[in-house]
Short mmCIF file of N, CA and C in Angstrom, two decimals:
data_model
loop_
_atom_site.label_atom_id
_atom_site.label_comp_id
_atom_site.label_asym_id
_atom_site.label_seq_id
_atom_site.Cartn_x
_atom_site.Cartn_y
_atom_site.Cartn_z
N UNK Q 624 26.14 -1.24 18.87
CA UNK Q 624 25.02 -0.37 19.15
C UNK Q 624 24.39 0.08 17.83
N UNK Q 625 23.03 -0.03 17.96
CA UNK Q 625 22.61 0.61 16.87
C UNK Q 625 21.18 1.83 17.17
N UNK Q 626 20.80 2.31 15.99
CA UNK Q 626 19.54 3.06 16.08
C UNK Q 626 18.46 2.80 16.13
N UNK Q 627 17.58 2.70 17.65
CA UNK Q 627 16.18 1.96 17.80
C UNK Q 627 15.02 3.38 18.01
N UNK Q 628 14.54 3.03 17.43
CA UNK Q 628 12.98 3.77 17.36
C UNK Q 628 12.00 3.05 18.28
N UNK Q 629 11.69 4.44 18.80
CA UNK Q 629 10.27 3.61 19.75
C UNK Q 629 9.37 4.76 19.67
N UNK Q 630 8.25 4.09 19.73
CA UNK Q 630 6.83 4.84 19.90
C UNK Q 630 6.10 4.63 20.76
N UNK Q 631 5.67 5.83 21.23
CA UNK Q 631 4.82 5.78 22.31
C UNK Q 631 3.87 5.85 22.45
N UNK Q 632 1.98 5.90 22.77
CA UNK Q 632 1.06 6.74 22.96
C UNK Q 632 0.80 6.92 24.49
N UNK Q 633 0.78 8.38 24.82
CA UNK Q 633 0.48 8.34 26.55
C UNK Q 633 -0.56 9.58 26.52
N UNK Q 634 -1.19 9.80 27.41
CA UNK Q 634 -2.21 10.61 27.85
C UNK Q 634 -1.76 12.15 27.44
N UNK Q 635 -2.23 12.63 27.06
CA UNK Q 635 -1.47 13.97 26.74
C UNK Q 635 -1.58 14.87 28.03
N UNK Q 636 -0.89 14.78 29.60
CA UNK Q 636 -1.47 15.90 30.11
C UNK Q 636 -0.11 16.13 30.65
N UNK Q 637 0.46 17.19 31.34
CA UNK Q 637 1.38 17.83 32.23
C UNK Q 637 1.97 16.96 32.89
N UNK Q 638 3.57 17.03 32.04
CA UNK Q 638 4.34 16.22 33.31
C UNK Q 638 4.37 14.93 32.43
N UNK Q 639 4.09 14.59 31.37
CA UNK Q 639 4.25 13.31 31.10
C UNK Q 639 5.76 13.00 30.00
N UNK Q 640 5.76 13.87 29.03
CA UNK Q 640 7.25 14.13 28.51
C UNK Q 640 8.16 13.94 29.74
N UNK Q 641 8.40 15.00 30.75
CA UNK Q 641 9.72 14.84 31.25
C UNK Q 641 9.84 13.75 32.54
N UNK Q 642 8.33 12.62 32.54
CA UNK Q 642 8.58 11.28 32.91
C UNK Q 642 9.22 10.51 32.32
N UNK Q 643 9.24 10.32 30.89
CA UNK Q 643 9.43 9.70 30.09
C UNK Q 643 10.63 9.50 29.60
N UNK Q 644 10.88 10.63 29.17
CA UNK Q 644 12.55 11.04 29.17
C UNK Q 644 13.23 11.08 30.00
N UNK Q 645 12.81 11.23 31.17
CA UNK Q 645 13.88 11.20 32.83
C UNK Q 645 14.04 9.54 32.88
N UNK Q 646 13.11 8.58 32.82
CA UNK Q 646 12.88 7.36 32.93
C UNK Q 646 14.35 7.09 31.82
N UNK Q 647 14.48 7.10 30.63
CA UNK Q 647 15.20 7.17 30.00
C UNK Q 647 16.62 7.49 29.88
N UNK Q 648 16.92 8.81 30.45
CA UNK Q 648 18.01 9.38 30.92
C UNK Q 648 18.54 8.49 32.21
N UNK Q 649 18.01 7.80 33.41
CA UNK Q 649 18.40 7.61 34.48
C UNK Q 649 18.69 5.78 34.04
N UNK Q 650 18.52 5.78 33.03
CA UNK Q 650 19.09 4.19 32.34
C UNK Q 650 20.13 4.23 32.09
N UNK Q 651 20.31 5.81 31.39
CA UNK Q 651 21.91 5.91 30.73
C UNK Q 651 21.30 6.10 29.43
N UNK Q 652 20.42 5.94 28.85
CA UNK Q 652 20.35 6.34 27.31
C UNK Q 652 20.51 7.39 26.90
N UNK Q 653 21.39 7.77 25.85
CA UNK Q 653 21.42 8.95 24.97
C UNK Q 653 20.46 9.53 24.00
N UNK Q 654 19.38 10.15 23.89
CA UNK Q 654 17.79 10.29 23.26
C UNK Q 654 18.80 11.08 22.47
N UNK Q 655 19.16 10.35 21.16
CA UNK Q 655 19.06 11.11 19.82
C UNK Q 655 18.23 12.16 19.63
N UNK Q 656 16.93 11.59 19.24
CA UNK Q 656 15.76 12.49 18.88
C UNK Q 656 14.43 12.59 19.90
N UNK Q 657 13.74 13.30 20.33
CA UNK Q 657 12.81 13.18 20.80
C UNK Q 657 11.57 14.12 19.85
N UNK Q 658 10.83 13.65 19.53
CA UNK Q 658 9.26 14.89 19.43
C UNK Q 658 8.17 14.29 19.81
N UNK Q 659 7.27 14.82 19.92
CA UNK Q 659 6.23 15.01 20.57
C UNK Q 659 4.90 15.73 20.08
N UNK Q 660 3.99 15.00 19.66
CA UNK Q 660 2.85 15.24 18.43
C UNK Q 660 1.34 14.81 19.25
N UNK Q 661 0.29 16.08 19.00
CA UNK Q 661 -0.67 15.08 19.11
C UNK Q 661 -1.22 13.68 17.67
N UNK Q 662 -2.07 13.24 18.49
CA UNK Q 662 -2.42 12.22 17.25
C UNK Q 662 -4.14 12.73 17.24
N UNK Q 663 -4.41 12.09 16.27
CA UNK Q 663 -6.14 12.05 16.29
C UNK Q 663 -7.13 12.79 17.26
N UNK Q 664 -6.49 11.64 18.36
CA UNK Q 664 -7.23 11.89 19.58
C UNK Q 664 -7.26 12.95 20.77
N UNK Q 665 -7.08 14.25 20.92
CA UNK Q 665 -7.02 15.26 21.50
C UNK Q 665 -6.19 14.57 22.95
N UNK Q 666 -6.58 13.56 23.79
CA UNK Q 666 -6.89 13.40 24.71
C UNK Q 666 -5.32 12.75 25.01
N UNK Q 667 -4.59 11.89 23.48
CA UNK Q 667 -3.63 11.45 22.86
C UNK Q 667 -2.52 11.71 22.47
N UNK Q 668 -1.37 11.97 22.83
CA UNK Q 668 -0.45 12.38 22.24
C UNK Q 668 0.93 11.29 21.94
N UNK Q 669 1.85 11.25 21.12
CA UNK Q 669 2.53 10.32 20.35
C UNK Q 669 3.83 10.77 20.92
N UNK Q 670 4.62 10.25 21.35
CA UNK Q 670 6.12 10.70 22.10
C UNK Q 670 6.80 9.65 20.61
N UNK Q 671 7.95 9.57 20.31
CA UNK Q 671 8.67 9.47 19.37
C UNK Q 671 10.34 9.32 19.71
N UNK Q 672 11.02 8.76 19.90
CA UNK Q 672 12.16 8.24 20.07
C UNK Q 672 13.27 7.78 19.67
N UNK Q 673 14.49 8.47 19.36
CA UNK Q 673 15.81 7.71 18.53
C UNK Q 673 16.98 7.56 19.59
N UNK Q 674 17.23 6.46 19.64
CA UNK Q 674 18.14 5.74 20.93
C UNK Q 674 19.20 4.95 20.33
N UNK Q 675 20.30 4.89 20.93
CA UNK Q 675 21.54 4.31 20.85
C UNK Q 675 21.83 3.27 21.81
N UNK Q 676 21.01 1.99 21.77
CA UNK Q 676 21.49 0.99 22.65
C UNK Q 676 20.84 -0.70 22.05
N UNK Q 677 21.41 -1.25 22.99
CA UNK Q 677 21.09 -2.57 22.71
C UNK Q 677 19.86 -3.29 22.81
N UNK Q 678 19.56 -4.11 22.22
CA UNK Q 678 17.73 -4.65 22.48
C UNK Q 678 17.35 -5.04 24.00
N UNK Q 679 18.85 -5.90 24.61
CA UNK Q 679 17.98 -6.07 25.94
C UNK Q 679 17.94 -5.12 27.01
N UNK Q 680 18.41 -4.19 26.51
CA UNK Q 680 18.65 -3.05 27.84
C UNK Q 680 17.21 -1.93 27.12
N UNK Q 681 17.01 -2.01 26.05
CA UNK Q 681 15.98 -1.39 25.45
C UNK Q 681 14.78 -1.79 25.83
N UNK Q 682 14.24 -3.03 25.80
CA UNK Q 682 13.32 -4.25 26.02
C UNK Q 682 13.00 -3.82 27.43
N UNK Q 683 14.19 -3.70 28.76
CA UNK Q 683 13.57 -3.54 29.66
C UNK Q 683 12.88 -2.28 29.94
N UNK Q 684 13.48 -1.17 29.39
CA UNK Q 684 13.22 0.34 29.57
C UNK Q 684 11.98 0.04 28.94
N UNK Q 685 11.44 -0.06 28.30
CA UNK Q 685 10.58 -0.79 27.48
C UNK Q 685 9.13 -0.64 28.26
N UNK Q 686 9.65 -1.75 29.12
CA UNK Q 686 8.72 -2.83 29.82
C UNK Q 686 8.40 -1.66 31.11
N UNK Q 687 9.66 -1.03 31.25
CA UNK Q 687 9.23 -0.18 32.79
C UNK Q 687 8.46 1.26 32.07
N UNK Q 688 8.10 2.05 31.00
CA UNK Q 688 7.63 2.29 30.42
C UNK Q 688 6.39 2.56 30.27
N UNK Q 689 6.00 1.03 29.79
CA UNK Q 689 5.03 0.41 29.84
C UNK Q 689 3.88 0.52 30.70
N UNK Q 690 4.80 0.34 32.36
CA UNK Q 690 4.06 0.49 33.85
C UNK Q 690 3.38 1.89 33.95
N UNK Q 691 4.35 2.69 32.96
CA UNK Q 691 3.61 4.29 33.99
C UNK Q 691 2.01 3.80 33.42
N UNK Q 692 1.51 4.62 34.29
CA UNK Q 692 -0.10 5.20 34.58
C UNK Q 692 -0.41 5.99 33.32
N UNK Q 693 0.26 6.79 32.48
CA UNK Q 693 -0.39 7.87 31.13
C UNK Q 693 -0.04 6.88 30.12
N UNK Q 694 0.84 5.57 30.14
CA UNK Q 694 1.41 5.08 29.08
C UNK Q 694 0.24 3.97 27.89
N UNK Q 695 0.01 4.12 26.99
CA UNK Q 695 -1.35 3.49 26.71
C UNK Q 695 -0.54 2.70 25.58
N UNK Q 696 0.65 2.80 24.58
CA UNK Q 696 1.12 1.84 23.98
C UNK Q 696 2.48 1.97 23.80
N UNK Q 697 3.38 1.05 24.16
CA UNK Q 697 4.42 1.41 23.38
C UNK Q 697 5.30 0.08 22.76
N UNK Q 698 5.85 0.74 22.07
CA UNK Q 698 6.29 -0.51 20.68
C UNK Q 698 7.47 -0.04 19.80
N UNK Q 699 8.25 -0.83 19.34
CA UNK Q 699 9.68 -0.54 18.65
C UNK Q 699 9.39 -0.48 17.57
N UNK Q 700 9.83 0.21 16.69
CA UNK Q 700 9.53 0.34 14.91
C UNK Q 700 10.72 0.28 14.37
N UNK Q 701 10.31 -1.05 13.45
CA UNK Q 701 11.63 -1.82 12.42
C UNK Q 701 11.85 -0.58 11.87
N UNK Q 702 13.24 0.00 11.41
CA UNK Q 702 13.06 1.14 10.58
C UNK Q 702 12.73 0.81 9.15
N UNK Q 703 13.12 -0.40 8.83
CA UNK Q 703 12.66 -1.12 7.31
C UNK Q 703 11.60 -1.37 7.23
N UNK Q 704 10.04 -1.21 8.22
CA UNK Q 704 8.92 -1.57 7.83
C UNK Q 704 8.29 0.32 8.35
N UNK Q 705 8.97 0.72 8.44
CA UNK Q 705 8.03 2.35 9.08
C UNK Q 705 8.87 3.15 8.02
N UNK Q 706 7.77 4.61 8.34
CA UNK Q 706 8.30 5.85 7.99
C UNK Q 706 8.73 6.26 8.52
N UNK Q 707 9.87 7.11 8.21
CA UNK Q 707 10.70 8.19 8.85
C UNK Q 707 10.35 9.36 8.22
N UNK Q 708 10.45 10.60 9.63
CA UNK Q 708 10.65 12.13 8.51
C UNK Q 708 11.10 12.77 9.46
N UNK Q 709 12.22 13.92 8.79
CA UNK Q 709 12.51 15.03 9.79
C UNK Q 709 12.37 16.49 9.11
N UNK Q 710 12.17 17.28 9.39
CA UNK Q 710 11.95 18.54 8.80
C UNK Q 710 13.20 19.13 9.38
N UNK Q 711 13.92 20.05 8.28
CA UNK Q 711 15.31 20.42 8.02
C UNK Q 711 14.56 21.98 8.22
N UNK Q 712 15.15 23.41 8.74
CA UNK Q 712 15.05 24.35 8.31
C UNK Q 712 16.62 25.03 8.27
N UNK Q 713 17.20 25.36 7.27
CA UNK Q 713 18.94 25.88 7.08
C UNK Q 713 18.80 27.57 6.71
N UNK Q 714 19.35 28.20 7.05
CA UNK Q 714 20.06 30.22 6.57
C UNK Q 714 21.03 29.83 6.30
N UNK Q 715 21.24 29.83 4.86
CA UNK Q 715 22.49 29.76 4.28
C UNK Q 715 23.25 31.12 3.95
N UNK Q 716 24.40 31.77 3.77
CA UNK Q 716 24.70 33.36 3.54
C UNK Q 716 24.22 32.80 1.77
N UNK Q 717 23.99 33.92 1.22
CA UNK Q 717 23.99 33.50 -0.67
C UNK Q 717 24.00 34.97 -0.93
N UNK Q 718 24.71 35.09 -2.26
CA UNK Q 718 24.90 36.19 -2.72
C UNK Q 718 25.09 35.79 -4.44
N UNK Q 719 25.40 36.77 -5.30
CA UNK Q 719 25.16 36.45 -6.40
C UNK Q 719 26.01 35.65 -6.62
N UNK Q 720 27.22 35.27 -6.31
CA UNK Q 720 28.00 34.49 -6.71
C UNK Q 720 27.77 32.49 -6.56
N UNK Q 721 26.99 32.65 -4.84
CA UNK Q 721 26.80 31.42 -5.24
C UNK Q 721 25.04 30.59 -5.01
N UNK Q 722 24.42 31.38 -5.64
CA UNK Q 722 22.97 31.43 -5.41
C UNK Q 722 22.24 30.36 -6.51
N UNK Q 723 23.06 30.61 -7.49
CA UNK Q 723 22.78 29.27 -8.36
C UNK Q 723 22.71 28.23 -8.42
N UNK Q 724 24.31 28.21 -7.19
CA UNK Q 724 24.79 26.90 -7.32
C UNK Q 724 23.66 26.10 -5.75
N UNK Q 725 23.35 27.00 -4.94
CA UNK Q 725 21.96 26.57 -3.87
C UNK Q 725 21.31 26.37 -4.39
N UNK Q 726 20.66 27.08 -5.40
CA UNK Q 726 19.39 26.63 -5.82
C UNK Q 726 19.01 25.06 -6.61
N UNK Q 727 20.46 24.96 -6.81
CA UNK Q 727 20.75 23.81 -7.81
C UNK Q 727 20.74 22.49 -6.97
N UNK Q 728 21.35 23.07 -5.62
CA UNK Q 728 21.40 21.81 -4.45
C UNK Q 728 20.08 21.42 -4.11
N UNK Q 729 19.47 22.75 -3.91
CA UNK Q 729 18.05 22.30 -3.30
C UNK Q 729 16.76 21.70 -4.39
N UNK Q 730 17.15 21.97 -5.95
CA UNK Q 730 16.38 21.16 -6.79
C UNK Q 730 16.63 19.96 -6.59
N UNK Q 731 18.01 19.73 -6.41
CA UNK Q 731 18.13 18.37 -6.34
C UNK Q 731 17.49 17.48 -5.46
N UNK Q 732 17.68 17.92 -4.54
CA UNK Q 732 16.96 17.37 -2.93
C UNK Q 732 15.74 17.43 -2.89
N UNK Q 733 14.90 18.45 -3.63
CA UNK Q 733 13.33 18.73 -3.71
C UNK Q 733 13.19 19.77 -2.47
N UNK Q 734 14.09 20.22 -2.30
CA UNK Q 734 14.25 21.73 -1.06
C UNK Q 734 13.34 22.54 -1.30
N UNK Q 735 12.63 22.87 -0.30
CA UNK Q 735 12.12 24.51 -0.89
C UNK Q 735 12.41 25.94 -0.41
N UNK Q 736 12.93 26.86 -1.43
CA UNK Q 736 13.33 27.71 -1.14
C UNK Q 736 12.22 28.66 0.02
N UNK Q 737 12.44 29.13 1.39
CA UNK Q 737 10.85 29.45 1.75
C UNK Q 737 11.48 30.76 2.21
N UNK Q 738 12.47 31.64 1.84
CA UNK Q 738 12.91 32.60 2.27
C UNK Q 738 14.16 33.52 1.20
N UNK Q 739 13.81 34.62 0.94
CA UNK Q 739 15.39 34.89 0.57
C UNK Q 739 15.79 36.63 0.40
N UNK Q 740 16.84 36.88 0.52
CA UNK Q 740 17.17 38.41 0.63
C UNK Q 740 18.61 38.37 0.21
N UNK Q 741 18.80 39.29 0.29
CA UNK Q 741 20.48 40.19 -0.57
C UNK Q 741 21.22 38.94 0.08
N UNK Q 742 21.06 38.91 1.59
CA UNK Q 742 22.39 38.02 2.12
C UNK Q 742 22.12 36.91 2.21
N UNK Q 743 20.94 36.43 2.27
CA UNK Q 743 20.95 34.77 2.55
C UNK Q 743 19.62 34.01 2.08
N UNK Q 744 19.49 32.98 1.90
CA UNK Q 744 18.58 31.66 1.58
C UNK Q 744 18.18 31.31 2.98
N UNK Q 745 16.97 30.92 3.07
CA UNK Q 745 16.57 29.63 3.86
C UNK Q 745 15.39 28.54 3.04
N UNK Q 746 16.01 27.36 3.38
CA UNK Q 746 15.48 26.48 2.69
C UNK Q 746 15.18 25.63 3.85
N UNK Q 747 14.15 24.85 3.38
CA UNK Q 747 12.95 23.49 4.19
C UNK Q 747 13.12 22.33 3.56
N UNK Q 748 13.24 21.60 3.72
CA UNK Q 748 13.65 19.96 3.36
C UNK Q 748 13.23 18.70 4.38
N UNK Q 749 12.17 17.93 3.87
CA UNK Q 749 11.69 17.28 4.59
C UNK Q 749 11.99 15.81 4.06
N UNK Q 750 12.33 14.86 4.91
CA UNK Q 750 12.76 13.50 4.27
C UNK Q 750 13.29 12.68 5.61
N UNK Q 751 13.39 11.34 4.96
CA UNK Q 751 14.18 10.25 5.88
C UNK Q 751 15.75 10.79 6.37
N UNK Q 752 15.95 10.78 7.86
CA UNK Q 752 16.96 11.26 8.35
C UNK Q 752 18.29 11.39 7.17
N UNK Q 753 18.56 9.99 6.71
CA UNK Q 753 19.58 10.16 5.67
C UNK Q 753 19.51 10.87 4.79
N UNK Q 754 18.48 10.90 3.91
CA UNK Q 754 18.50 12.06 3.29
C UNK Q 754 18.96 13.41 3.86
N UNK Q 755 18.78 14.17 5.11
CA UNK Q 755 18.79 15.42 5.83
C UNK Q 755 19.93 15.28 5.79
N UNK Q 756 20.83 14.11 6.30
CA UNK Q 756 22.17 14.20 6.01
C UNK Q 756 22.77 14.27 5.29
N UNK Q 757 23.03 13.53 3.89
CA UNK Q 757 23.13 14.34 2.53
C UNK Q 757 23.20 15.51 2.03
N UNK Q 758 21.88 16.21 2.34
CA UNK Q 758 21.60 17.45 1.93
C UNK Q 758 22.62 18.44 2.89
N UNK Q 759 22.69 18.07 4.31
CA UNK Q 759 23.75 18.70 5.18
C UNK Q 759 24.84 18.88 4.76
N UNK Q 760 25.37 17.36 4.35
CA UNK Q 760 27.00 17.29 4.08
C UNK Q 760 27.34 18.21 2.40
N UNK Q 761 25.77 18.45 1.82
CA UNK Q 761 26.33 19.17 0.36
C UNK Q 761 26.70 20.79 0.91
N UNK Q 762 26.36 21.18 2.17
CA UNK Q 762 26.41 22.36 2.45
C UNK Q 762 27.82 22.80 3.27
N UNK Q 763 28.67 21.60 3.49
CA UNK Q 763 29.52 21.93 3.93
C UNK Q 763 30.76 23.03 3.99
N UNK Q 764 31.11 23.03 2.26
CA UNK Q 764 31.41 24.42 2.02
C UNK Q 764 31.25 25.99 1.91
N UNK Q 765 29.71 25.60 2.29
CA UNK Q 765 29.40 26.95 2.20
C UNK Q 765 28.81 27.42 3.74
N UNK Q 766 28.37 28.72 4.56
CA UNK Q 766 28.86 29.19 5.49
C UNK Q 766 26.95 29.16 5.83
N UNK Q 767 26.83 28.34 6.95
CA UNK Q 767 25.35 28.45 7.50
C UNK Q 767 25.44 29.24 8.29
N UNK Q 768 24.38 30.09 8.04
CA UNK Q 768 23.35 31.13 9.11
C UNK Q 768 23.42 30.45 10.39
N UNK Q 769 22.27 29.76 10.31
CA UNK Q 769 21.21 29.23 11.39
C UNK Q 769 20.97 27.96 10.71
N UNK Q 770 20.46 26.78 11.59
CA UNK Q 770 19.95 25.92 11.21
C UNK Q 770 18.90 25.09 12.42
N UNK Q 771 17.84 24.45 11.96
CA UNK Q 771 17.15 23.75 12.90
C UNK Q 771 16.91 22.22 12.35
N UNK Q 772 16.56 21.88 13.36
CA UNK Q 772 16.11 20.26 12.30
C UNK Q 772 15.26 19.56 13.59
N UNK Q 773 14.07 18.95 13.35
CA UNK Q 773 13.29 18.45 14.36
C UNK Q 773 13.81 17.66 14.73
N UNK Q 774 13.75 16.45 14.73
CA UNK Q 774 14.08 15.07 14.89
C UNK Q 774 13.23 13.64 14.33
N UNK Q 775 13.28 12.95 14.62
CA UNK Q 775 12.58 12.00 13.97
C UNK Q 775 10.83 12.13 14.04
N UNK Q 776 10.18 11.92 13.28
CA UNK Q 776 8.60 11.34 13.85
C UNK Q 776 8.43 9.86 12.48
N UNK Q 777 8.04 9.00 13.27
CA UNK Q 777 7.52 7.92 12.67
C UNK Q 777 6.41 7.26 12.84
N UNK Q 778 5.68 6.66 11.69
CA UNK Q 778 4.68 5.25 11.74
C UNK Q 778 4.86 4.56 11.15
N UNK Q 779 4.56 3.47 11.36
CA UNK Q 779 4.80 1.98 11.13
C UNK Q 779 3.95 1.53 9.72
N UNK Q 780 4.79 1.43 8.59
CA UNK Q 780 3.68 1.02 7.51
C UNK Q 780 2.81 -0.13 7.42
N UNK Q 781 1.48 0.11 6.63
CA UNK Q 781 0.68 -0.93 6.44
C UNK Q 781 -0.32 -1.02 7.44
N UNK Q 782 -0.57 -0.42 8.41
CA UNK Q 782 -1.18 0.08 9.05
C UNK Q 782 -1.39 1.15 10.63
N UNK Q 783 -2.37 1.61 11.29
CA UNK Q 783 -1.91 2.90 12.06
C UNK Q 783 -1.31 2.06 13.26
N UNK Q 784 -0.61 2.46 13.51
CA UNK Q 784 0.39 2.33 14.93
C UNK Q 784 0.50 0.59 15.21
N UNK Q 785 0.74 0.16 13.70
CA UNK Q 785 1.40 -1.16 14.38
C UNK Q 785 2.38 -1.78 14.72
N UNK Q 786 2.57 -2.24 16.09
CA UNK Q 786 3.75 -2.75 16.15
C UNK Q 786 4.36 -4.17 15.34
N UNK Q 787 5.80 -3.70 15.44
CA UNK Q 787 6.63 -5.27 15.12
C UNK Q 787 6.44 -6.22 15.74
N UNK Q 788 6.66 -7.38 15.16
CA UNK Q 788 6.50 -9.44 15.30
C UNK Q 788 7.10 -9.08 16.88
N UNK Q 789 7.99 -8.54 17.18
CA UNK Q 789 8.30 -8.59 18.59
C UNK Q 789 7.36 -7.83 19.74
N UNK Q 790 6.79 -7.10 19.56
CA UNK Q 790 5.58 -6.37 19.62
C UNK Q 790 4.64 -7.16 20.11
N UNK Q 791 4.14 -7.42 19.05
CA UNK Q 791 3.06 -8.45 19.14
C UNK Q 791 3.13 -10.22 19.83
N UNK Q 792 4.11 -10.49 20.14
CA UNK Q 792 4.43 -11.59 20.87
C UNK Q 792 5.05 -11.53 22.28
N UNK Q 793 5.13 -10.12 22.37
CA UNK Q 793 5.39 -9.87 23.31
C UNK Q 793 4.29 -8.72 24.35
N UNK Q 794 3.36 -8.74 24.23
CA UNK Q 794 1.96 -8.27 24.72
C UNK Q 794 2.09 -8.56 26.59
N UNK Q 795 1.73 -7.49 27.14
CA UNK Q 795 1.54 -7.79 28.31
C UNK Q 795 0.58 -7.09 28.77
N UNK Q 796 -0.36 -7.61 29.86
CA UNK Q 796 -1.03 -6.67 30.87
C UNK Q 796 -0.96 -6.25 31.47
N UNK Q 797 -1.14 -5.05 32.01
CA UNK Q 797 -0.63 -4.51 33.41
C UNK Q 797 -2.22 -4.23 34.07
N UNK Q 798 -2.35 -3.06 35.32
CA UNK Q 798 -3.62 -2.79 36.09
C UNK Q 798 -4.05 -1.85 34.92
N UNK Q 799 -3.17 -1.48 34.00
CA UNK Q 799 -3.77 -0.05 33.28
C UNK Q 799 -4.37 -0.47 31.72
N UNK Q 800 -4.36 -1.71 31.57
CA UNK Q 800 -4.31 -2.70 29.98
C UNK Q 800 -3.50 -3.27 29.89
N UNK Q 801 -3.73 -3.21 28.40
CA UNK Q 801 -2.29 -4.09 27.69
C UNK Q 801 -1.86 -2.88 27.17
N UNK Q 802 -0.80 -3.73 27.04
CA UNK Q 802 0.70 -2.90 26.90
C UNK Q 802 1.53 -3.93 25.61
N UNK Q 803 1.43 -3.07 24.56
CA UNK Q 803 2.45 -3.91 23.19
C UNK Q 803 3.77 -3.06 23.51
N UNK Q 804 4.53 -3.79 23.52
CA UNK Q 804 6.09 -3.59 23.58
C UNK Q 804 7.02 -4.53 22.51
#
């Protein structure tokens, strides 16, 4: 099993997220990440996806997907040809003793400090999932507040919302368009 990214564009109106994700869930998939962005187009919104399964069980979810009525593209993103980003927000406790040594973590990482008082730090860190993990695992010793972290959002480099060679050879029509998968 590995980590597949998929992108979506579907109609932005009520009720279309928890199609999408129910469709998903009732496969058996485990949704790592989900978010949910408009794009450009008001009318547009970008669903975003990190999944734990195999290509042909992916491929079909895919394809059934595809069918709904709000669904206008969807397509797998190589993670070696797209961007990744997740936005990190951490409350770390800090006090004089080890405030240096945070600040020192988060230069490293390019963190930014966006908060701070007698008892604690919060820092913002935005980067490719691995990175977020890194920066996580340097915090291990020391005692987190709070923490949030979005989840994935991606596009496909080299140009806007293109899909992969599998993508594109794999084009279908339905009553509602085409459909890249």
């Amino acid at each position: 099993m590995k980590k597949q990214v998929v992108s979506l564009l579907v109609d932005n109106h009520a009720g279309v997220l928890t199609r999408i994700s129910s469709l998903f869930g009732r496969r058996g998939f485990n949704i790592d990440s989900l978010t949910v962005s408009a794009t450009d187009d008001p009318a547009i919104s970008r669903i975003t996806l990190v999944v734990d399964d195999d290509d042909a069980l992916l491929a079909q979810v895919m394809l059934q997907t595809a069918r709904l009525e709000e669904t206008r593209r969807v397509f797998r993103l190589d993670t070696a040809r797209s961007l990744l980003r997740e936005l990190l927000l951490i409350k770390v406790a800090a006090d004089s003793a080890n405030r240096s040594e945070l600040r020192e973590i988060a230069g490293i990482y390019k963190a930014k400090i966006i908060d701070l008082s007698p008892q604690s730090m919060v820092l913002e860190l935005t980067g490719e999932p691995e990175k977020i993990d890194a920066f996580l695992k340097m915090f291990e010793s020391f005692h987190i507040l709070e923490m949030c972290r979005t989840g994935v959002t991606a596009l496909a480099r080299g140009g806007a919302e293109e899909p992969d060679e599998l993508s594109q050879t794999n084009a279908i029509t339905t009553p509602f368009g085409k459909r890249d998968f």
